[in-house]
CSV table of C-alpha atoms in Angstrom, one decimal:
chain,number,residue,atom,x,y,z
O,1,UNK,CA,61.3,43.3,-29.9
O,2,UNK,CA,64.3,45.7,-29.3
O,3,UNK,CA,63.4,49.1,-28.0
O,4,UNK,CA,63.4,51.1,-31.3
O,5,UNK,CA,60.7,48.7,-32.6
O,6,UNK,CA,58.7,48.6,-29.5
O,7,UNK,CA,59.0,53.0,-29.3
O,8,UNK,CA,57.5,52.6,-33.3
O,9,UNK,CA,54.5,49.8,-32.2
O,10,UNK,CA,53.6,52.0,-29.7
O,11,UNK,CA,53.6,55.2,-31.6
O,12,UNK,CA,51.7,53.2,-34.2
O,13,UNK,CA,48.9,52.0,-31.5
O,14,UNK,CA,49.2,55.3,-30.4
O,15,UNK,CA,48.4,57.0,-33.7
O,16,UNK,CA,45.6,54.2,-34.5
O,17,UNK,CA,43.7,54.9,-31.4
O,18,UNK,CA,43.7,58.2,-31.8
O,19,UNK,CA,42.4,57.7,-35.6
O,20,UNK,CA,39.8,55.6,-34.0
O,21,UNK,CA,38.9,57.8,-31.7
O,22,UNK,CA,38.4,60.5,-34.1
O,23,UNK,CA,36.3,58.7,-36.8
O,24,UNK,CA,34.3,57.6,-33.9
O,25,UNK,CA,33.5,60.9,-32.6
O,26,UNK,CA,33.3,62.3,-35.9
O,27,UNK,CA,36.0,65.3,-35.7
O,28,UNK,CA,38.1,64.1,-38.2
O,29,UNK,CA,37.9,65.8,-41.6
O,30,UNK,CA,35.6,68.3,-43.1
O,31,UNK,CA,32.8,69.6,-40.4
O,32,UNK,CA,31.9,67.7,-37.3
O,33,UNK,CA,28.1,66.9,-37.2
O,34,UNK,CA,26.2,68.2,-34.2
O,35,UNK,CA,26.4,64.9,-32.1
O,36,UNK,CA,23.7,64.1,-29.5
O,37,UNK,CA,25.0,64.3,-26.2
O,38,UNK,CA,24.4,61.6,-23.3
O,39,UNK,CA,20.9,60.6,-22.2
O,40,UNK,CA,20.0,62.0,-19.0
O,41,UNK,CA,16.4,60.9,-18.7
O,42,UNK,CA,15.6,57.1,-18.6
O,43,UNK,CA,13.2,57.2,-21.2
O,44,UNK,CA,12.2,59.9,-23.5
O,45,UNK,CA,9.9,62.9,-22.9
O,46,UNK,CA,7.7,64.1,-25.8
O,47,UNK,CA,5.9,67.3,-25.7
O,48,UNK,CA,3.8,69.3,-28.1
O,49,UNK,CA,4.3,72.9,-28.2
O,50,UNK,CA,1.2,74.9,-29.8
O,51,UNK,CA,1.6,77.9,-30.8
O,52,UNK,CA,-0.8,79.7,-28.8
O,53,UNK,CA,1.4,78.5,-25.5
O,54,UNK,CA,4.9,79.1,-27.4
O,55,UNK,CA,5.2,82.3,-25.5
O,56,UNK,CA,4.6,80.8,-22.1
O,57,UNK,CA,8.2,78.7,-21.7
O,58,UNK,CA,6.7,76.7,-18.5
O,59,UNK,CA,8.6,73.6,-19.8
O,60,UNK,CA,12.2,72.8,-18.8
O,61,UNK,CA,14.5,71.4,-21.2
O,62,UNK,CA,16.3,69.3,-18.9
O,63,UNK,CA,13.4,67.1,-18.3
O,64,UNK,CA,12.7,66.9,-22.5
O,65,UNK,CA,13.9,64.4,-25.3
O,66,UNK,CA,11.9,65.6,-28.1
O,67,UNK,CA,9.3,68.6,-28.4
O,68,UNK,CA,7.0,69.1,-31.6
O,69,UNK,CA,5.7,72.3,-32.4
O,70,UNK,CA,2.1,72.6,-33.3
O,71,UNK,CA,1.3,73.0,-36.5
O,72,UNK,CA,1.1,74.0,-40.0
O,73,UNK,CA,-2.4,72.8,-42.2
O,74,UNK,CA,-2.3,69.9,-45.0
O,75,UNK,CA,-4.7,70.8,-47.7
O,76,UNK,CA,-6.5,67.6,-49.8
O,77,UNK,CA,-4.2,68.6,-52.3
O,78,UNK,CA,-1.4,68.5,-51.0
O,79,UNK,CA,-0.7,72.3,-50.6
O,80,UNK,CA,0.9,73.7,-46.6
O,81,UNK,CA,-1.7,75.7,-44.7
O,82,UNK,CA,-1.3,78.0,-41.1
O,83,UNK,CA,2.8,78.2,-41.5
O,84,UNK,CA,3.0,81.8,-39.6
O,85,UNK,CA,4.2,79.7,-36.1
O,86,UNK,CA,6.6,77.7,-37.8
O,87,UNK,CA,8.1,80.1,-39.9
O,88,UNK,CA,8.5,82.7,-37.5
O,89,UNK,CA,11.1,84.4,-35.5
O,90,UNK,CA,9.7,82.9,-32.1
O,91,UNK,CA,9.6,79.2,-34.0
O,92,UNK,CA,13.8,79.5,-34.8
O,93,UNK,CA,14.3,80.7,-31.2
O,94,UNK,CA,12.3,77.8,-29.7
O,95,UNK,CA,14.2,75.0,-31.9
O,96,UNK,CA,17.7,76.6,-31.4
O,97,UNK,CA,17.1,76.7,-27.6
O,98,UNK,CA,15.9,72.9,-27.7
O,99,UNK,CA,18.9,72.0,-29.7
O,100,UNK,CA,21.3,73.8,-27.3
O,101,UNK,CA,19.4,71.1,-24.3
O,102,UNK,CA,19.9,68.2,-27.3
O,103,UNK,CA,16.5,68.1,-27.6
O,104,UNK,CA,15.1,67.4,-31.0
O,105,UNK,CA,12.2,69.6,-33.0
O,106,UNK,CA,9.2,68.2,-35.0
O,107,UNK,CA,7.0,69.9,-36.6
O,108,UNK,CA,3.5,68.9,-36.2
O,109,UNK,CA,1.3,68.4,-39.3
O,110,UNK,CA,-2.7,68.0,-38.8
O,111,UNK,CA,-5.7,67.4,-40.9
O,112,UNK,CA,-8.7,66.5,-38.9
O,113,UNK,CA,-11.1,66.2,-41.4
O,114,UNK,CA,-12.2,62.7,-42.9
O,115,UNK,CA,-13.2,63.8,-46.7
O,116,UNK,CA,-10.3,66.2,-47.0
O,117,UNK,CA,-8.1,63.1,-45.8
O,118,UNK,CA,-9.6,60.6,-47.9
O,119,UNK,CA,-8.9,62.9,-51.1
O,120,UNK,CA,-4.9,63.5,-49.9
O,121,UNK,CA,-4.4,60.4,-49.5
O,122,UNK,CA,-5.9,58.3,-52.5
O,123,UNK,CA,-4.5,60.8,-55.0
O,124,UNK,CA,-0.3,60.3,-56.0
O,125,UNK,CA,-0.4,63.6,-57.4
O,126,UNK,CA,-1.3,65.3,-54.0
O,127,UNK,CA,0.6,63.2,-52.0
O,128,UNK,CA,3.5,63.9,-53.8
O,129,UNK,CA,3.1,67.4,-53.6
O,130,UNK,CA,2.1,67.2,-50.2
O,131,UNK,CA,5.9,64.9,-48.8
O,132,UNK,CA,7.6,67.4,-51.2
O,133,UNK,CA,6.4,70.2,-49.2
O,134,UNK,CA,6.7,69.0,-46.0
O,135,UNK,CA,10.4,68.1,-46.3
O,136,UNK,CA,11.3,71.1,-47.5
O,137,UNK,CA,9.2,72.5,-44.7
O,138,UNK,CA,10.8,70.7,-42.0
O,139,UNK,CA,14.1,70.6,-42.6
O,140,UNK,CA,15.2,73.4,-44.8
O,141,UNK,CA,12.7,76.5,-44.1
O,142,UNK,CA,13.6,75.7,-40.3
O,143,UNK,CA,16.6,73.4,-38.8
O,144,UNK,CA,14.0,71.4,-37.8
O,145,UNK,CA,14.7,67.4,-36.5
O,146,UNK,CA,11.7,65.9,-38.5
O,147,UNK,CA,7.9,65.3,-38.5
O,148,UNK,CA,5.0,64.8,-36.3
O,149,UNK,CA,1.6,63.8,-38.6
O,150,UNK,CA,-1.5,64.2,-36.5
O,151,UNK,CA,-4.3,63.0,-39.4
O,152,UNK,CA,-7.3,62.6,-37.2
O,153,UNK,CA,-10.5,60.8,-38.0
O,154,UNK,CA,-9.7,58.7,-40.5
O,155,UNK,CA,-11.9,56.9,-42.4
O,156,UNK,CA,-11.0,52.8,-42.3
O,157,UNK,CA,-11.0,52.5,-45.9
O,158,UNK,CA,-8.1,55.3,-45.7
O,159,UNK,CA,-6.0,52.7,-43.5
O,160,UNK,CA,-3.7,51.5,-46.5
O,161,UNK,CA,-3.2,54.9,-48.3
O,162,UNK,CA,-2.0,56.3,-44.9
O,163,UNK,CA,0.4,53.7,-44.1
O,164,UNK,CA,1.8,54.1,-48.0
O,165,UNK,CA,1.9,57.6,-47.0
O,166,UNK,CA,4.0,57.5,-44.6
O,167,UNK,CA,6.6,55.1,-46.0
O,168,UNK,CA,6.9,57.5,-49.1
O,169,UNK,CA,6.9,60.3,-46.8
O,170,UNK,CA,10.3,58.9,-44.6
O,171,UNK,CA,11.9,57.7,-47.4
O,172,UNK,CA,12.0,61.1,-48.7
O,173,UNK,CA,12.8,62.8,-45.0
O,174,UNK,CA,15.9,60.5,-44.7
O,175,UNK,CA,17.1,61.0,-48.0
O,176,UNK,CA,17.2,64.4,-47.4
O,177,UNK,CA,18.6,64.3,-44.0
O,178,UNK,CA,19.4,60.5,-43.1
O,179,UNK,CA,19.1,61.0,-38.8
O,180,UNK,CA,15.4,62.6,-39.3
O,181,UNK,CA,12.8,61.2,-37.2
O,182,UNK,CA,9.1,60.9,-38.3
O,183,UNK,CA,6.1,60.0,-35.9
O,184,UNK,CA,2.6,59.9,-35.7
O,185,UNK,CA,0.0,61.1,-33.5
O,186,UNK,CA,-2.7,57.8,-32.7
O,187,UNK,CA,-5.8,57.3,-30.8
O,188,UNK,CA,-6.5,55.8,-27.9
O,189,UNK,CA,-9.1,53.8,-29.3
O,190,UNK,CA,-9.3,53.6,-32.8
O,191,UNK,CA,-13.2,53.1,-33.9
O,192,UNK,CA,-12.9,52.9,-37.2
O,193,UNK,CA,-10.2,50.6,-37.6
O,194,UNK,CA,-8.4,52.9,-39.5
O,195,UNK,CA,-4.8,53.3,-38.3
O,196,UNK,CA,-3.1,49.9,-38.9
O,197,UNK,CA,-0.7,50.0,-35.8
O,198,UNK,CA,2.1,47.4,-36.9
O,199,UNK,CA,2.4,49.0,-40.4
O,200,UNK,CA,2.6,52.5,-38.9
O,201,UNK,CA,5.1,51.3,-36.4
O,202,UNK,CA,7.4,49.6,-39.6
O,203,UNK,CA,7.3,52.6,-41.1
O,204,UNK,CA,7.9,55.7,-38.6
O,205,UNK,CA,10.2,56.2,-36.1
O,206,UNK,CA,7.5,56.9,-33.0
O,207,UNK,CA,3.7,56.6,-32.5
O,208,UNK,CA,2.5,58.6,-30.5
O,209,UNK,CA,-0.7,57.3,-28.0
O,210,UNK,CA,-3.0,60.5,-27.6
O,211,UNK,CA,-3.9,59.0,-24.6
O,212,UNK,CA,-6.4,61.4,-23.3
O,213,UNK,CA,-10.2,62.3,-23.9
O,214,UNK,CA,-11.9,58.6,-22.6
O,215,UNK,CA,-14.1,61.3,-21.0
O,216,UNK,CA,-14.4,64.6,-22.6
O,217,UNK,CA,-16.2,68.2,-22.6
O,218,UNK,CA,-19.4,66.3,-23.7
O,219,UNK,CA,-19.5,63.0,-21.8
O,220,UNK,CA,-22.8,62.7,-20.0
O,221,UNK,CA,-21.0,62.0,-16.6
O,222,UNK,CA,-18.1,64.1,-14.8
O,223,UNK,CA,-14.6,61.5,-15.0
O,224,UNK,CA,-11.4,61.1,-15.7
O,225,UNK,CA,-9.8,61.9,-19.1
O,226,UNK,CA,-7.1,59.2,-19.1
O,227,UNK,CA,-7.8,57.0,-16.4
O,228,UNK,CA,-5.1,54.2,-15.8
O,229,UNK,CA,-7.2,51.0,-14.7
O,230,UNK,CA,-10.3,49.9,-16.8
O,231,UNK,CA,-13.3,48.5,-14.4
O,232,UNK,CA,-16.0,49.9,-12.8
O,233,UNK,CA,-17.1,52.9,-12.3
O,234,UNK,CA,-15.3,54.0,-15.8
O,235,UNK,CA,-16.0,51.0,-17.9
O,236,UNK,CA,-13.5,48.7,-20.3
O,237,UNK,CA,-11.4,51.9,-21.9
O,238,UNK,CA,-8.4,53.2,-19.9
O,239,UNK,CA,-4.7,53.3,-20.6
O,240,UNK,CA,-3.7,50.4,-20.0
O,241,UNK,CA,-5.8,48.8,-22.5
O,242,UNK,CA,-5.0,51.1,-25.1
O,243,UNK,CA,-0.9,50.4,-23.9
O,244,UNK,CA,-1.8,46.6,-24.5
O,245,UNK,CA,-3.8,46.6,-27.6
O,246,UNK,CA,-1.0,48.4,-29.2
O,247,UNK,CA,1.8,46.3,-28.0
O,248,UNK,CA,-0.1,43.2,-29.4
O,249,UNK,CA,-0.1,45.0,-32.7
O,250,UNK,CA,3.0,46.3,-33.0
O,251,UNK,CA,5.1,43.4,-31.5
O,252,UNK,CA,7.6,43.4,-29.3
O,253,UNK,CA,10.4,44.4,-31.6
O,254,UNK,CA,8.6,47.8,-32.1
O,255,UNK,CA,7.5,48.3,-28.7
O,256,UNK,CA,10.2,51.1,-27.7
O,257,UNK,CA,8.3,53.1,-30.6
O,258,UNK,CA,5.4,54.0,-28.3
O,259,UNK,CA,5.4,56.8,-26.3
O,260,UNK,CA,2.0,57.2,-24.2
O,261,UNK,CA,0.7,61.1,-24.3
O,262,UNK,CA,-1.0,62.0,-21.4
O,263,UNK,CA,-3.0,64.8,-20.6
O,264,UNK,CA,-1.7,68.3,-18.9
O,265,UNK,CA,-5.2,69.5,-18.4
O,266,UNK,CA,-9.0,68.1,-17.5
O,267,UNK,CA,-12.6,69.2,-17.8
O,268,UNK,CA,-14.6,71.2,-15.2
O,269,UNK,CA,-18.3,69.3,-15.4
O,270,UNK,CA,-21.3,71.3,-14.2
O,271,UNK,CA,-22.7,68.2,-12.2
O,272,UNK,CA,-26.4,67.3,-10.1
O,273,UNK,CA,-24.4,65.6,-7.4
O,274,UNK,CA,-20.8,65.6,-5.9
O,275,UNK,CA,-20.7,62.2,-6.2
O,276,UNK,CA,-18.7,60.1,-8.5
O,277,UNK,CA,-21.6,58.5,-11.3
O,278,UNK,CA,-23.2,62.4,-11.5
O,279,UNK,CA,-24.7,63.3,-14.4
O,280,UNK,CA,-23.1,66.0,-16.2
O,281,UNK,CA,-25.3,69.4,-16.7
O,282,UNK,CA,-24.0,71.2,-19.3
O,283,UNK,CA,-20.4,70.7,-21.6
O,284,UNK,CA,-17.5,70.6,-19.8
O,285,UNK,CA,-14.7,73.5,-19.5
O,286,UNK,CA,-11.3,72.6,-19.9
O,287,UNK,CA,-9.2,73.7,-17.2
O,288,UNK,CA,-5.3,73.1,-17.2
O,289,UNK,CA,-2.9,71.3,-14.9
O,290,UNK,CA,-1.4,74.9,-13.4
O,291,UNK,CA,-4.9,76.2,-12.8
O,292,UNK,CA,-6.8,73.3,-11.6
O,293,UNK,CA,-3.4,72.8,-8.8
O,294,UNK,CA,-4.0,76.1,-7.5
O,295,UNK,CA,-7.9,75.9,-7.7
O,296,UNK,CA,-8.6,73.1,-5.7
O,297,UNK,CA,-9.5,73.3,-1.9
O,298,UNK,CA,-10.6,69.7,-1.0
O,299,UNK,CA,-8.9,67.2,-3.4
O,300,UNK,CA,-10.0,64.0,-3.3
O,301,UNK,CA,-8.5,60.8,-5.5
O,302,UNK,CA,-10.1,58.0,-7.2
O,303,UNK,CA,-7.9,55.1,-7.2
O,304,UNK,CA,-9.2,53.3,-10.5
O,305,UNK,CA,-8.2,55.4,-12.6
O,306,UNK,CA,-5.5,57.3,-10.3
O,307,UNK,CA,-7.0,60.6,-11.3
O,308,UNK,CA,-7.2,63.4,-8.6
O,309,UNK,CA,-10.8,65.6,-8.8
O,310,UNK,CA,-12.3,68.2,-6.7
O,311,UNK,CA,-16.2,70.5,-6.4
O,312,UNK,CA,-17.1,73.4,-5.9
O,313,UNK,CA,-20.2,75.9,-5.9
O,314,UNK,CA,-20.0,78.8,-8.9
O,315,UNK,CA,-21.5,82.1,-8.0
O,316,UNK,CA,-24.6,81.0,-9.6
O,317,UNK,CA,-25.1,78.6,-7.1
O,318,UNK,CA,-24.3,75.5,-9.7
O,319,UNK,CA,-22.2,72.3,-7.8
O,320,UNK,CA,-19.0,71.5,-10.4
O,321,UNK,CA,-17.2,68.4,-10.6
O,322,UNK,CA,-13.3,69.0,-12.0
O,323,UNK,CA,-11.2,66.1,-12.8
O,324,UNK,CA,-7.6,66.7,-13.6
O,325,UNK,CA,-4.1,65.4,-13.3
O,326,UNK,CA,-1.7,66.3,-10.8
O,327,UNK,CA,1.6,64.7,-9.6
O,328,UNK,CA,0.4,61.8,-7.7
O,329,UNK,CA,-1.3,60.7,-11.4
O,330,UNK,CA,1.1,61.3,-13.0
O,331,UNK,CA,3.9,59.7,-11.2
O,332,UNK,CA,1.2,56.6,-11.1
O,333,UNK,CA,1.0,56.6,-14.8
O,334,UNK,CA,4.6,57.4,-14.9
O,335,UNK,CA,5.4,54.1,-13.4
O,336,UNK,CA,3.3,52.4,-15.6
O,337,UNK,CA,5.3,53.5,-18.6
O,338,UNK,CA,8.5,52.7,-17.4
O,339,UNK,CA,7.5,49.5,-16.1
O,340,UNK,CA,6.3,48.4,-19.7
O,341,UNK,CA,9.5,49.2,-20.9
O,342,UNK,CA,8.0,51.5,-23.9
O,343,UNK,CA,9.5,54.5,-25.4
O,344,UNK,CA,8.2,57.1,-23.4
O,345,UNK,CA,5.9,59.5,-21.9
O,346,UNK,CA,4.1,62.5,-24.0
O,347,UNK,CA,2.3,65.4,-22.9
O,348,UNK,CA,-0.6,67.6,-24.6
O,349,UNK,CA,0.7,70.4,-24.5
O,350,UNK,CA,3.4,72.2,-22.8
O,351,UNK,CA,2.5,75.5,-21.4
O,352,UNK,CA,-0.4,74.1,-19.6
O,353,UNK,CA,1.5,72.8,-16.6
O,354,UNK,CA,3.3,74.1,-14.0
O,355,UNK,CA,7.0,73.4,-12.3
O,356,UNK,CA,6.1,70.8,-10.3
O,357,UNK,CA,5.1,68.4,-13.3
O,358,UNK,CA,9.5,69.0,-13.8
O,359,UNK,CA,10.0,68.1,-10.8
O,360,UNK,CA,8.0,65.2,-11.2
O,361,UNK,CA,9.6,64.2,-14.4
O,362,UNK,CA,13.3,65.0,-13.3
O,363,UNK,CA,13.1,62.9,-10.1
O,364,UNK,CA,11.4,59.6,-11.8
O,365,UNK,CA,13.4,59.6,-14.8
O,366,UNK,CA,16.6,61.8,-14.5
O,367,UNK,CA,19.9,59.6,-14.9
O,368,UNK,CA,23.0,59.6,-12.8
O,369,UNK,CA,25.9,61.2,-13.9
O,370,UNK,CA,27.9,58.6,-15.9
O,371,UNK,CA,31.5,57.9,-14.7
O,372,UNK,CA,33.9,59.1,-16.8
O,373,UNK,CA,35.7,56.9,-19.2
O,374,UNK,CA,38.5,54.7,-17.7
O,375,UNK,CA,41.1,52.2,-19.8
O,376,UNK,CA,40.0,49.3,-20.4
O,377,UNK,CA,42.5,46.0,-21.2
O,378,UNK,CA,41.7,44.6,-24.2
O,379,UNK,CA,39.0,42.1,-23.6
O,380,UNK,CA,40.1,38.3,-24.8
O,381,UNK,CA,39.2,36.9,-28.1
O,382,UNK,CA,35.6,34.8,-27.9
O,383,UNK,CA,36.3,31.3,-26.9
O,384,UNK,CA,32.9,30.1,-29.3
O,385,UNK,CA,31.9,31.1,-32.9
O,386,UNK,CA,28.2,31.3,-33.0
O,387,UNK,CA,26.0,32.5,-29.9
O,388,UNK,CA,22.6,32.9,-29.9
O,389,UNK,CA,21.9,36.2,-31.6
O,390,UNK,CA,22.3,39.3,-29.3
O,391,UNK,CA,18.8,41.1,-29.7
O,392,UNK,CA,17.7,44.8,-29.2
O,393,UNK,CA,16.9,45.0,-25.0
O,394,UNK,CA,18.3,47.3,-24.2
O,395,UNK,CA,16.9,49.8,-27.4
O,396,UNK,CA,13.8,49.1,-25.9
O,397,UNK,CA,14.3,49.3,-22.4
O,398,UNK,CA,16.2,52.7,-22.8
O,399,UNK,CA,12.9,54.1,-24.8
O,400,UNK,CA,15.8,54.3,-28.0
O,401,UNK,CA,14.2,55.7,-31.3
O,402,UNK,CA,16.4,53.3,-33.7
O,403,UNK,CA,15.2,49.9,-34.1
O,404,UNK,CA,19.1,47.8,-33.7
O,405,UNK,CA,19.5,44.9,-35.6
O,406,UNK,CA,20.6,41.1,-34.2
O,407,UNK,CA,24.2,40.1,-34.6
O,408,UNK,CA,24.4,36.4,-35.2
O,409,UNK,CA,28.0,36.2,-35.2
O,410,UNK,CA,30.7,36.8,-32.7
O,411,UNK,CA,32.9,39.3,-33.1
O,412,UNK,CA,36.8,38.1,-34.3
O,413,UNK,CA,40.0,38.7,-32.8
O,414,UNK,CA,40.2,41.2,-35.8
O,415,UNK,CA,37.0,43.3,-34.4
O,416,UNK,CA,38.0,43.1,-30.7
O,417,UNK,CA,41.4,45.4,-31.3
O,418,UNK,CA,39.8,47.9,-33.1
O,419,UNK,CA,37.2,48.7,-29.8
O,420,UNK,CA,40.2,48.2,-27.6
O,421,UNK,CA,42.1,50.9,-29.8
O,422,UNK,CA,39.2,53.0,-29.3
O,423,UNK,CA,38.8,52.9,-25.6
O,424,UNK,CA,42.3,53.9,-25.6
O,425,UNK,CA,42.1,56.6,-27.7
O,426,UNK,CA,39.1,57.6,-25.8
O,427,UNK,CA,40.9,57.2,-22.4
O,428,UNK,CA,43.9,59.4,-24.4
O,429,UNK,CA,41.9,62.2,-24.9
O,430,UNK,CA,40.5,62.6,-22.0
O,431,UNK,CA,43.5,62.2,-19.4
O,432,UNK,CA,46.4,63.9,-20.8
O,433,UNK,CA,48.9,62.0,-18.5
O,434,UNK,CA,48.1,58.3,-20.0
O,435,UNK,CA,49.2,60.4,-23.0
O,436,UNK,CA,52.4,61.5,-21.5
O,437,UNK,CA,53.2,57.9,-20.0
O,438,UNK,CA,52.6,57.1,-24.2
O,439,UNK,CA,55.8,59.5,-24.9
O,440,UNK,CA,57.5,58.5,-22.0
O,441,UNK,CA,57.2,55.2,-22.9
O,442,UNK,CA,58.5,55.5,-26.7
């Protein structure tokens, strides 16, 4: 080509990659949507935020993906109950400040009683009323991300209605705001066979394990509320067979939907003995992560169930048996997730913990700072036509909330210069003087 026609192809690429560039990062035409900046943990970070903590601001942002705040009421028929939280001054400042981290807001729905669910669910006309509300709720009455449904106690004959529920319920979220997210708060073991794990899963973007409570404030003997290992002394319910159960539900194309909840707090057991195997005296107290960390004097660790616990003697001269987490547990359990390549790790509830759960959390799962953008050649057209399809590893090994979709053909000549274009363009905006050697060039 003679030099006037090269200057003109080059403007041309120039002006292309630049288009590219633009439609890819959205800032071209009308307002640019609020785009979600790089991942900086390895997996997400879920936390619940009740409103009886929301004041308390223990949690840092850095080490967060996604926070919910706890709750508003749904009636049996279908009417919004408790909205003061969520509709309050202190609610806006809480989701504008997780926003400015790019963390995303939920609001957290709960009914906990079985008759009042059964009647929501098996009547249209409430459930209707009830998906209307929430939307509008959720994504208009605050700038909210989407919705967290914590239906507890369900009755198994409810197990249908609640998955149609849901499906009605994120069809109508999406087409009212098409990047909403929608999960669901789940047991740890389910005994009524009521929450059908795989259609759940199809249906919502994130279920969420309450894995907590295998012992609890009325368990007849002192242990630990979310013990990792099954096997004696704690019996055949622990995490990890909660973890597996679901996985063999949900499949592994769904897998990066689960995030595991674990607890930030434990029970304080009046107990006959200091040994492990007591027998509780009386209900247990719940006592949270920050209080039980500066509490305990002689810590001991059960490896089972990798749970720390200490006693102690009351005033009244009555022996106590506390069993807690800390951030040996947690880091154990913390492993766990990541190594079963799930979506993430949850916590009941933020505000109960203290900084060194951050700490924690930022130094298992924080991510290196990404290299900046280079330019790239374009890469050669594929020398075959059809590979095996590319499936979605690395949505779930990242903990992604979008399930990605196999691509059983290769990409043409025709798609490669496109990307190429883009990486320029990308390259372009970022270091002026490729720009320059552009001009210089034309």
């Amino acid at each position: 080509m003679n030099r006037p026609t090269v200057g003109l192809f080059r403007r041309s690429l120039h002006l292309m990659a630049w288009l590219c560039g633009s439609l890819a990062l959205g800032t071209l035409g009308g307002n640019p949507a609020r785009a979600d900046p790089p991942a900086r943990l390895a997996t997400r970070v879920f936390g619940y935020i009740p409103y009886w903590t929301a004041s308390k601001k223990t949690w840092d942002y850095q080490g967060l993906t996604d926070i919910a705040l706890f709750s508003v009421g749904a009636s049996d028929t279908g009417t919004l109950t408790s909205t003061t939280f969520w509709r309050s001054s202190q609610a806006r400042t809480l989701i504008d400040e997780a926003h400015s981290h790019g963390v995303k807001v939920e609001l957290a729905v709960t009914n906990f009683d079985p008759t009042s669910l059964h009647a929501l669910l098996t009547s249209p006309a409430a459930v209707d009323a009830l998906i209307s509300a929430l939307v509008k709720e959720a994504l208009v009455t605050q700038p909210g991300d989407g919705l967290s449904i914590d239906f507890e106690g369900l009755r198994g004959s409810d197990r249908g209605p609640l998955v149609d529920f849901i499906r009605k319920l994120r069809a109508a979220m999406k087409a009212k705001k098409v990047n909403s997210q929608l999960s669901l708060a789940t047991p740890a073991v389910d005994w009524n066979s009521a929450y059908d794990y795989a259609g759940l899963a199809a249906e919502s973007d994130t279920l969420f394990i309450m894995g907590y409570g295998y012992h609890w404030s009325g368990s007849s003997t002192p242990g630990p509320g979310a013990p990792l290992a099954c096997g004696s002394p704690w019996g055949n319910y622990c995490l990890s067979k909660t973890v597996a159960e679901y996985l063999s539900a949900v499949g592994p194309a769904q897998r990066h939907k689960i995030v595991l909840g674990l607890p930030l707090y434990g029970y304080d057991y009046p107990a006959d003995t200091d040994k492990i195997g007591a027998k509780s005296l009386g209900t247990g107290a719940s006592v949270l992560y920050s209080t039980a960390r500066a509490q305990v004097k002689s810590r001991r660790y059960e490896p089972v169930s990798q749970s720390p616990w200490y006693v102690y003697t009351d005033a009244k001269g009555v022996l106590h048996q506390v069993w807690y987490d800390d951030e040996e547990s947690l880091e154990k359990k913390i492993d766990y997730i990541v190594g079963q390549q799930i979506g993430g790790v949850g916590f009941w509830a933020l505000g109960y913990e203290d900084e060194s759960a951050w700490t924690l959390i930022k130094r298992k799962l924080a991510l290196l700072s990404p290299l900046p953008p280079s330019p790239l050649p374009l890469p050669p057209p594929p020398l075959v036509d059809s590979p095996p399809p590319q499936m979605d590893n690395v949505a779930e090994i990242q903990g992604c909330s979008l399930t990605m979709t196999a691509r059983t053909a290769t990409p043409s000549a025709a798609t490669w210069m496109p990307l190429g274009l883009l990486l320029i363009g990308a390259s372009i905006r970022r270091r002026p003087h490729i720009a320059s050697a552009f001009r210089a060039g034309t």
